[in-house]
Amino acid sequence: MSLIAVVLADVFLTVLYARAGTGIVSDRLARLVWLAMRGICSSRNNHLLSFCGPLILVALLLTWSFLLALGAALVVHPLLGTSITNSNQQTPTDFTTALYVAGSSLSIVGGSNFGPQSAGAKLLFLVNSVIGTSVISLTITYLMQIYGALRSRNSLCLKIHTLSGETGDAAELLAHLFAKNQLSAGYNNLSEMAVELTDAKEAHHFYPILFYFRFPEPIYAVSRSCLIALDAVSLIRSALPDDAEWLKKSGAVTQVWLSGLMLLATLNGVFLHKKPSGEPVGANQQLWRVRYDHARERLLIAGICVTDDLRNSVESYVEHRTKWDSLVHLVGNSMAYALAEIDPAMPRAQTPIFRSDHRGEGAVPSGSD
């Protein structure tokens, strides 16, 4: 009964309680399948990781079913031949038969030739049937919810990708939202993106297995979408002039910023357990300054007013980027995306080479050992 209790507790924590990092079996199983797939895949066939999310769901369903049958079999085994008998012939008493009887009773009462003879055995069969039916129903509902949340997440990623003109550049996104300095016109789109980003954060907290759904196209990477969103907020707060203070402090901008940071922090804290690097190295700061110059030029071309205080605006951008850049790299690298796929807007000629650590889960600047 203890084994059945553990499985039911895991189902409760995974499906009903639905908060990241609380599963007893599901979290460890998902991690094991992911690491096994990462070990099989090389840098040239990372597309196989696209099957990891569905495989985890199948493995979880099979594991729950087998452990429930095994737990019930441990209870049924001593009762074979006495309280549980075969109606057609002599009742075998081996453990394989007990496993068969337990599995049958979990699906439907009377699903085999073995039947309960005592009141206790009849109650056992009934309880097993209720447990099996309930777990199957909850699992089906869980699968539907996961794929609904996955669709919403992918829609958000595609929305951010298209708003950036399919470039992955936050400056392009702002140029399309606020063209000709029409800040109010683009605010509604920004508000919608803020809501969807908040929903994505909660979806990963409710359905942790979402983390392991990795697509070959980097446009669907959570790390890339968070980078574009957070970079857009960093540019708004650093590059726009003082008369756009209302936008800098608006609810939509604040929501995009905090939701993006919380989503990255949740993914890192629950799944990666990595400590982001603190202050950026000088090479990164220089790259960010170049990145800011390019973004500022793009905003000017789009007719968006920018601040004349270049020195303080650059420092503000570097300060904002310091708060999220390492988190983006940690999450992106853990999903086996190349740095150029996650951050295509960064000047490529000077981009430092990042390599995976010995587990392939973190991002470490080359030569920083």
Tab-separated table of C-alpha atoms in Angstrom:
chain	number	residue	atom	x	y	z
A	1	MET	CA	0.000	0.000	0.000
A	2	SER	CA	2.932	2.331	0.578
A	3	LEU	CA	3.918	2.134	-3.096
A	4	ILE	CA	0.350	2.945	-4.174
A	5	ALA	CA	0.313	5.865	-1.734
A	6	VAL	CA	3.555	7.253	-3.209
A	7	VAL	CA	2.163	7.058	-6.760
A	8	LEU	CA	-1.121	8.688	-5.753
A	9	ALA	CA	0.802	11.432	-3.964
A	10	ASP	CA	2.879	12.006	-7.098
A	11	VAL	CA	-0.263	12.162	-9.258
A	12	PHE	CA	-1.783	14.629	-6.806
A	13	LEU	CA	1.297	16.860	-6.728
A	14	THR	CA	1.854	16.708	-10.486
A	15	VAL	CA	-1.697	16.980	-11.823
A	16	LEU	CA	-3.819	18.590	-9.098
A	17	TYR	CA	-1.425	20.602	-6.948
A	18	ALA	CA	0.527	21.443	-10.130
A	19	ARG	CA	3.518	23.455	-8.939
A	20	ALA	CA	7.036	23.092	-10.291
A	21	GLY	CA	9.497	21.070	-8.253
A	22	THR	CA	6.970	19.232	-6.061
A	23	GLY	CA	6.671	15.909	-7.895
A	24	ILE	CA	8.015	12.800	-6.161
A	25	VAL	CA	8.415	10.532	-9.189
A	26	SER	CA	7.521	12.763	-12.146
A	27	ASP	CA	10.277	15.346	-11.637
A	28	ARG	CA	13.018	12.725	-11.303
A	29	LEU	CA	11.708	10.698	-14.228
A	30	ALA	CA	11.538	13.753	-16.494
A	31	ARG	CA	15.073	14.725	-15.515
A	32	LEU	CA	16.343	11.198	-16.162
A	33	VAL	CA	14.752	10.988	-19.624
A	34	TRP	CA	16.086	14.428	-20.539
A	35	LEU	CA	19.640	13.614	-19.459
A	36	ALA	CA	19.494	10.307	-21.314
A	37	MET	CA	18.401	12.093	-24.500
A	38	ARG	CA	21.095	14.733	-24.060
A	39	GLY	CA	23.647	11.959	-23.699
A	40	ILE	CA	22.478	10.291	-26.906
A	41	CYS	CA	22.346	13.468	-28.966
A	42	SER	CA	25.364	15.257	-30.338
A	43	SER	CA	25.612	18.867	-31.437
A	44	ARG	CA	24.619	17.779	-34.950
A	45	ASN	CA	21.465	15.845	-34.117
A	46	ASN	CA	19.861	17.961	-31.413
A	47	HIS	CA	16.602	17.651	-33.338
A	48	LEU	CA	16.112	14.344	-31.509
A	49	LEU	CA	15.500	16.370	-28.363
A	50	SER	CA	12.202	17.425	-29.933
A	51	PHE	CA	10.870	13.993	-28.984
A	52	CYS	CA	11.870	14.372	-25.337
A	53	GLY	CA	8.687	16.088	-24.082
A	54	PRO	CA	6.295	13.492	-25.575
A	55	LEU	CA	8.602	10.674	-24.430
A	56	ILE	CA	8.500	11.987	-20.871
A	57	LEU	CA	4.705	12.007	-20.928
A	58	VAL	CA	4.594	8.416	-22.217
A	59	ALA	CA	7.218	7.309	-19.667
A	60	LEU	CA	5.297	9.017	-16.858
A	61	LEU	CA	2.019	7.337	-17.799
A	62	LEU	CA	3.667	3.916	-18.054
A	63	THR	CA	5.542	4.405	-14.782
A	64	TRP	CA	2.424	5.417	-12.878
A	65	SER	CA	0.501	2.456	-14.332
A	66	PHE	CA	3.243	-0.071	-13.597
A	67	LEU	CA	3.880	1.144	-10.053
A	68	LEU	CA	0.161	1.089	-9.248
A	69	ALA	CA	-0.106	-2.455	-10.620
A	70	LEU	CA	3.019	-3.489	-8.707
A	71	GLY	CA	1.726	-2.009	-5.453
A	72	ALA	CA	-1.631	-3.733	-5.907
A	73	ALA	CA	0.116	-7.002	-6.808
A	74	LEU	CA	1.972	-6.954	-3.501
A	75	VAL	CA	-1.416	-6.862	-1.766
A	76	VAL	CA	-3.082	-9.402	-4.070
A	77	HIS	CA	-0.286	-11.999	-4.012
A	78	PRO	CA	-0.942	-13.394	-0.501
A	79	LEU	CA	-4.676	-13.647	-1.304
A	80	LEU	CA	-4.353	-15.830	-4.418
A	81	GLY	CA	-5.947	-19.232	-3.996
A	82	THR	CA	-7.916	-18.177	-0.916
A	83	SER	CA	-9.709	-14.825	-1.118
A	84	ILE	CA	-9.050	-14.485	-4.858
A	85	THR	CA	-9.605	-17.488	-7.121
A	86	ASN	CA	-9.813	-18.420	-10.781
A	87	SER	CA	-13.361	-19.327	-11.735
A	88	ASN	CA	-12.327	-21.708	-14.558
A	89	GLN	CA	-9.422	-23.708	-13.183
A	90	GLN	CA	-6.958	-24.050	-10.317
A	91	THR	CA	-5.679	-20.665	-9.160
A	92	PRO	CA	-1.940	-20.034	-9.749
A	93	THR	CA	-0.205	-18.317	-6.837
A	94	ASP	CA	2.923	-16.931	-8.529
A	95	PHE	CA	3.714	-13.208	-8.479
A	96	THR	CA	3.230	-12.818	-12.233
A	97	THR	CA	-0.365	-13.926	-11.816
A	98	ALA	CA	-0.740	-11.475	-8.940
A	99	LEU	CA	0.581	-8.689	-11.200
A	100	TYR	CA	-1.911	-9.670	-13.906
A	101	VAL	CA	-4.844	-9.753	-11.467
A	102	ALA	CA	-3.805	-6.388	-9.975
A	103	GLY	CA	-3.470	-4.764	-13.401
A	104	SER	CA	-6.839	-6.113	-14.475
A	105	SER	CA	-8.557	-4.864	-11.351
A	106	LEU	CA	-7.085	-1.396	-11.878
A	107	SER	CA	-8.734	-1.109	-15.273
A	108	ILE	CA	-12.179	-2.574	-14.547
A	109	VAL	CA	-13.729	-4.863	-11.931
A	110	GLY	CA	-14.236	-8.349	-13.331
A	111	GLY	CA	-11.913	-7.816	-16.265
A	112	SER	CA	-10.428	-11.307	-15.913
A	113	ASN	CA	-11.400	-14.815	-14.759
A	114	PHE	CA	-10.004	-14.060	-11.329
A	115	GLY	CA	-12.597	-12.887	-8.843
A	116	PRO	CA	-12.725	-11.875	-5.171
A	117	GLN	CA	-14.362	-14.291	-2.774
A	118	SER	CA	-14.133	-12.464	0.559
A	119	ALA	CA	-15.520	-9.070	1.537
A	120	GLY	CA	-12.019	-7.658	1.939
A	121	ALA	CA	-10.956	-8.878	-1.524
A	122	LYS	CA	-14.113	-7.426	-3.096
A	123	LEU	CA	-13.384	-4.075	-1.465
A	124	LEU	CA	-9.788	-4.276	-2.714
A	125	PHE	CA	-10.949	-4.843	-6.298
A	126	LEU	CA	-13.392	-1.951	-6.048
A	127	VAL	CA	-10.773	0.438	-4.635
A	128	ASN	CA	-8.259	-0.620	-7.294
A	129	SER	CA	-10.820	0.047	-10.021
A	130	VAL	CA	-11.636	3.505	-8.646
A	131	ILE	CA	-7.933	4.352	-8.387
A	132	GLY	CA	-7.160	3.148	-11.907
A	133	THR	CA	-10.107	4.957	-13.486
A	134	SER	CA	-9.350	8.173	-11.605
A	135	VAL	CA	-5.664	8.189	-12.548
A	136	ILE	CA	-6.475	7.544	-16.217
A	137	SER	CA	-9.056	10.356	-16.257
A	138	LEU	CA	-6.698	12.793	-14.555
A	139	THR	CA	-3.876	11.855	-16.911
A	140	ILE	CA	-5.992	12.483	-20.013
A	141	THR	CA	-7.032	15.873	-18.632
A	142	TYR	CA	-3.402	16.639	-17.790
A	143	LEU	CA	-2.270	15.839	-21.332
A	144	MET	CA	-4.916	18.147	-22.802
A	145	GLN	CA	-3.879	20.960	-20.475
A	146	ILE	CA	-0.197	20.530	-21.265
A	147	TYR	CA	-0.716	20.725	-25.001
A	148	GLY	CA	-3.028	23.698	-24.580
A	149	ALA	CA	-0.346	25.493	-22.573
A	150	LEU	CA	2.284	24.452	-25.133
A	151	ARG	CA	0.223	25.918	-27.949
A	152	SER	CA	-0.161	29.196	-26.051
A	153	ARG	CA	3.581	29.317	-25.344
A	154	ASN	CA	4.442	28.689	-28.977
A	155	SER	CA	1.960	31.341	-30.090
A	156	LEU	CA	3.664	33.858	-27.805
A	157	CYS	CA	7.098	32.917	-29.150
A	158	LEU	CA	5.883	33.216	-32.731
A	159	LYS	CA	4.230	36.550	-31.954
A	160	ILE	CA	7.460	37.964	-30.545
A	161	HIS	CA	9.405	36.560	-33.495
A	162	THR	CA	7.112	38.138	-36.079
A	163	LEU	CA	6.913	41.474	-34.238
A	164	SER	CA	10.700	41.613	-34.483
A	165	GLY	CA	10.431	41.182	-38.253
A	166	GLU	CA	11.673	37.589	-37.936
A	167	THR	CA	15.062	38.917	-36.843
A	168	GLY	CA	15.061	38.197	-33.109
A	169	ASP	CA	16.109	41.836	-32.603
A	170	ALA	CA	14.357	43.779	-29.838
A	171	ALA	CA	15.148	47.051	-31.624
A	172	GLU	CA	13.215	45.813	-34.648
A	173	LEU	CA	10.305	44.905	-32.373
A	174	LEU	CA	10.248	48.429	-30.914
A	175	ALA	CA	10.605	49.930	-34.387
A	176	HIS	CA	7.438	48.115	-35.441
A	177	LEU	CA	5.513	48.840	-32.249
A	178	PHE	CA	6.408	52.536	-31.949
A	179	ALA	CA	7.062	53.565	-35.571
A	180	LYS	CA	7.141	57.354	-36.116
A	181	ASN	CA	7.313	57.795	-32.342
A	182	GLN	CA	3.708	56.648	-31.866
A	183	LEU	CA	4.327	55.245	-28.391
A	184	SER	CA	0.673	55.130	-27.413
A	185	ALA	CA	-0.245	53.209	-30.570
A	186	GLY	CA	2.077	50.316	-29.730
A	187	TYR	CA	1.224	50.214	-26.033
A	188	ASN	CA	-1.767	47.894	-26.487
A	189	ASN	CA	0.376	45.301	-28.302
A	190	LEU	CA	2.951	45.573	-25.558
A	191	SER	CA	0.240	45.049	-22.939
A	192	GLU	CA	-1.004	41.924	-24.702
A	193	MET	CA	2.538	40.550	-24.856
A	194	ALA	CA	2.949	41.249	-21.130
A	195	VAL	CA	-0.188	39.238	-20.308
A	196	GLU	CA	0.866	36.329	-22.523
A	197	LEU	CA	4.354	36.311	-21.012
A	198	THR	CA	2.825	36.164	-17.520
A	199	ASP	CA	0.634	33.268	-18.647
A	200	ALA	CA	3.721	31.471	-19.990
A	201	LYS	CA	5.457	31.907	-16.646
A	202	GLU	CA	2.538	30.379	-14.758
A	203	ALA	CA	2.130	27.613	-17.345
A	204	HIS	CA	5.690	26.445	-16.647
A	205	HIS	CA	4.945	26.534	-12.940
A	206	PHE	CA	1.713	24.565	-13.333
A	207	TYR	CA	3.061	22.102	-15.898
A	208	PRO	CA	6.810	21.619	-15.297
A	209	ILE	CA	7.069	19.076	-18.132
A	210	LEU	CA	6.614	22.014	-20.531
A	211	PHE	CA	10.266	22.815	-19.900
A	212	TYR	CA	11.313	19.653	-21.752
A	213	PHE	CA	9.364	20.437	-24.927
A	214	ARG	CA	12.197	21.596	-27.144
A	215	PHE	CA	11.649	22.446	-30.814
A	216	PRO	CA	14.303	22.428	-33.579
A	217	GLU	CA	13.321	25.975	-34.572
A	218	PRO	CA	14.928	28.394	-32.086
A	219	ILE	CA	12.079	30.864	-32.580
A	220	TYR	CA	10.081	28.665	-30.180
A	221	ALA	CA	12.777	28.756	-27.501
A	222	VAL	CA	11.615	30.355	-24.261
A	223	SER	CA	15.093	31.776	-23.694
A	224	ARG	CA	15.032	33.574	-27.055
A	225	SER	CA	11.570	35.060	-26.484
A	226	CYS	CA	12.541	36.196	-22.988
A	227	LEU	CA	15.727	37.743	-24.359
A	228	ILE	CA	13.821	39.771	-26.965
A	229	ALA	CA	11.211	40.880	-24.424
A	230	LEU	CA	13.747	41.825	-21.747
A	231	ASP	CA	16.028	43.493	-24.270
A	232	ALA	CA	13.059	45.542	-25.487
A	233	VAL	CA	12.355	46.734	-21.936
A	234	SER	CA	16.054	47.480	-21.419
A	235	LEU	CA	16.055	49.639	-24.562
A	236	ILE	CA	12.824	51.402	-23.585
A	237	ARG	CA	14.193	52.295	-20.172
A	238	SER	CA	17.632	53.339	-21.377
A	239	ALA	CA	17.294	54.715	-24.910
A	240	LEU	CA	14.024	56.660	-24.829
A	241	PRO	CA	14.048	60.320	-23.676
A	242	ASP	CA	12.608	61.727	-20.463
A	243	ASP	CA	9.292	62.653	-22.066
A	244	ALA	CA	8.626	58.921	-22.493
A	245	GLU	CA	8.845	58.406	-18.739
A	246	TRP	CA	5.194	57.317	-18.675
A	247	LEU	CA	6.067	54.364	-20.916
A	248	LYS	CA	9.171	53.428	-18.945
A	249	LYS	CA	7.144	53.207	-15.735
A	250	SER	CA	3.969	51.814	-17.294
A	251	GLY	CA	2.292	48.648	-16.133
A	252	ALA	CA	2.928	46.821	-19.409
A	253	VAL	CA	6.661	47.492	-19.384
A	254	THR	CA	6.923	46.553	-15.708
A	255	GLN	CA	4.931	43.357	-16.300
A	256	VAL	CA	7.066	42.288	-19.271
A	257	TRP	CA	10.232	42.906	-17.251
A	258	LEU	CA	9.187	41.093	-14.089
A	259	SER	CA	7.415	38.211	-15.854
A	260	GLY	CA	10.427	37.567	-18.081
A	261	LEU	CA	12.803	37.608	-15.121
A	262	MET	CA	10.549	35.351	-13.030
A	263	LEU	CA	10.134	32.878	-15.885
A	264	LEU	CA	13.896	32.574	-16.406
A	265	ALA	CA	14.526	32.395	-12.654
A	266	THR	CA	11.877	29.667	-12.261
A	267	LEU	CA	13.325	27.557	-15.078
A	268	ASN	CA	16.831	27.945	-13.714
A	269	GLY	CA	15.940	27.408	-10.063
A	270	VAL	CA	13.682	24.371	-10.566
A	271	PHE	CA	15.361	22.550	-13.445
A	272	LEU	CA	18.973	23.712	-13.752
A	273	HIS	CA	19.970	24.608	-10.185
A	274	LYS	CA	22.652	26.892	-11.585
A	275	LYS	CA	23.895	30.106	-10.059
A	276	PRO	CA	24.021	32.856	-12.691
A	277	SER	CA	27.301	34.694	-13.060
A	278	GLY	CA	27.471	38.065	-11.349
A	279	GLU	CA	29.151	40.978	-13.022
A	280	PRO	CA	29.719	40.551	-16.780
A	281	VAL	CA	33.253	40.314	-18.072
A	282	GLY	CA	34.671	43.307	-19.933
A	283	ALA	CA	34.258	41.633	-23.321
A	284	ASN	CA	30.530	41.186	-22.713
A	285	GLN	CA	30.106	44.798	-21.617
A	286	GLN	CA	31.821	45.977	-24.785
A	287	LEU	CA	29.549	43.793	-26.895
A	288	TRP	CA	26.504	45.193	-25.143
A	289	ARG	CA	27.682	48.742	-25.869
A	290	VAL	CA	28.020	47.874	-29.552
A	291	ARG	CA	24.612	46.231	-29.416
A	292	TYR	CA	23.129	49.388	-27.870
A	293	ASP	CA	24.635	51.589	-30.584
A	294	HIS	CA	23.091	49.415	-33.306
A	295	ALA	CA	19.713	49.414	-31.540
A	296	ARG	CA	19.788	53.185	-31.077
A	297	GLU	CA	20.475	53.695	-34.773
A	298	ARG	CA	17.561	51.412	-35.679
A	299	LEU	CA	15.192	53.371	-33.434
A	300	LEU	CA	16.260	56.641	-35.040
A	301	ILE	CA	15.675	55.202	-38.513
A	302	ALA	CA	12.164	54.193	-37.409
A	303	GLY	CA	11.492	57.792	-36.378
A	304	ILE	CA	11.547	57.063	-32.644
A	305	CYS	CA	13.008	59.783	-30.442
A	306	VAL	CA	15.980	58.731	-28.308
A	307	THR	CA	17.807	60.395	-25.465
A	308	ASP	CA	20.736	62.693	-26.152
A	309	ASP	CA	22.499	61.553	-22.974
A	310	LEU	CA	24.441	58.799	-24.707
A	311	ARG	CA	26.836	58.056	-21.852
A	312	ASN	CA	24.213	57.513	-19.151
A	313	SER	CA	21.876	55.658	-21.516
A	314	VAL	CA	24.613	53.173	-22.435
A	315	GLU	CA	25.412	52.580	-18.779
A	316	SER	CA	21.712	52.106	-18.041
A	317	TYR	CA	21.438	49.522	-20.824
A	318	VAL	CA	24.466	47.603	-19.530
A	319	GLU	CA	23.026	47.687	-16.001
A	320	HIS	CA	19.665	46.328	-17.204
A	321	ARG	CA	21.257	43.641	-19.356
A	322	THR	CA	23.414	42.456	-16.465
A	323	LYS	CA	20.254	41.398	-14.627
A	324	TRP	CA	19.094	38.885	-17.234
A	325	ASP	CA	21.810	38.039	-19.754
A	326	SER	CA	23.409	35.170	-17.822
A	327	LEU	CA	19.989	33.636	-17.085
A	328	VAL	CA	19.145	33.644	-20.797
A	329	HIS	CA	22.423	31.905	-21.599
A	330	LEU	CA	21.903	29.287	-18.889
A	331	VAL	CA	18.412	28.365	-20.046
A	332	GLY	CA	19.253	28.523	-23.754
A	333	ASN	CA	22.364	26.409	-23.394
A	334	SER	CA	20.537	23.847	-21.260
A	335	MET	CA	18.139	23.311	-24.176
A	336	ALA	CA	21.060	22.765	-26.564
A	337	TYR	CA	20.588	25.945	-28.579
A	338	ALA	CA	23.600	27.760	-29.979
A	339	LEU	CA	24.235	31.255	-28.665
A	340	ALA	CA	23.688	32.722	-32.142
A	341	GLU	CA	20.252	31.066	-32.304
A	342	ILE	CA	19.146	32.583	-29.008
A	343	ASP	CA	20.695	36.026	-29.500
A	344	PRO	CA	20.900	36.696	-33.259
A	345	ALA	CA	20.922	40.460	-32.751
A	346	MET	CA	24.292	40.414	-30.962
A	347	PRO	CA	27.185	41.480	-33.227
A	348	ARG	CA	28.417	38.159	-34.554
A	349	ALA	CA	31.946	39.148	-35.470
A	350	GLN	CA	32.932	39.664	-31.838
A	351	THR	CA	30.581	37.295	-30.061
A	352	PRO	CA	32.520	35.170	-27.536
A	353	ILE	CA	32.391	31.415	-28.001
A	354	PHE	CA	30.355	29.622	-25.370
A	355	ARG	CA	30.810	25.971	-24.606
A	356	SER	CA	28.767	23.595	-22.494
A	357	ASP	CA	30.019	22.424	-19.146
A	358	HIS	CA	30.623	18.707	-18.516
A	359	ARG	CA	26.892	18.057	-18.149
A	360	GLY	CA	25.858	20.236	-21.072
A	361	GLU	CA	23.602	22.354	-18.861
A	362	GLY	CA	25.372	25.651	-18.393
A	363	ALA	CA	27.084	28.280	-20.456
A	364	VAL	CA	30.696	29.090	-19.643
A	365	PRO	CA	32.800	31.654	-21.500
A	366	SER	CA	35.658	29.978	-23.239
A	367	GLY	CA	38.896	30.398	-21.315
A	368	SER	CA	37.209	31.324	-18.027
A	369	ASP	CA	37.990	28.094	-16.148
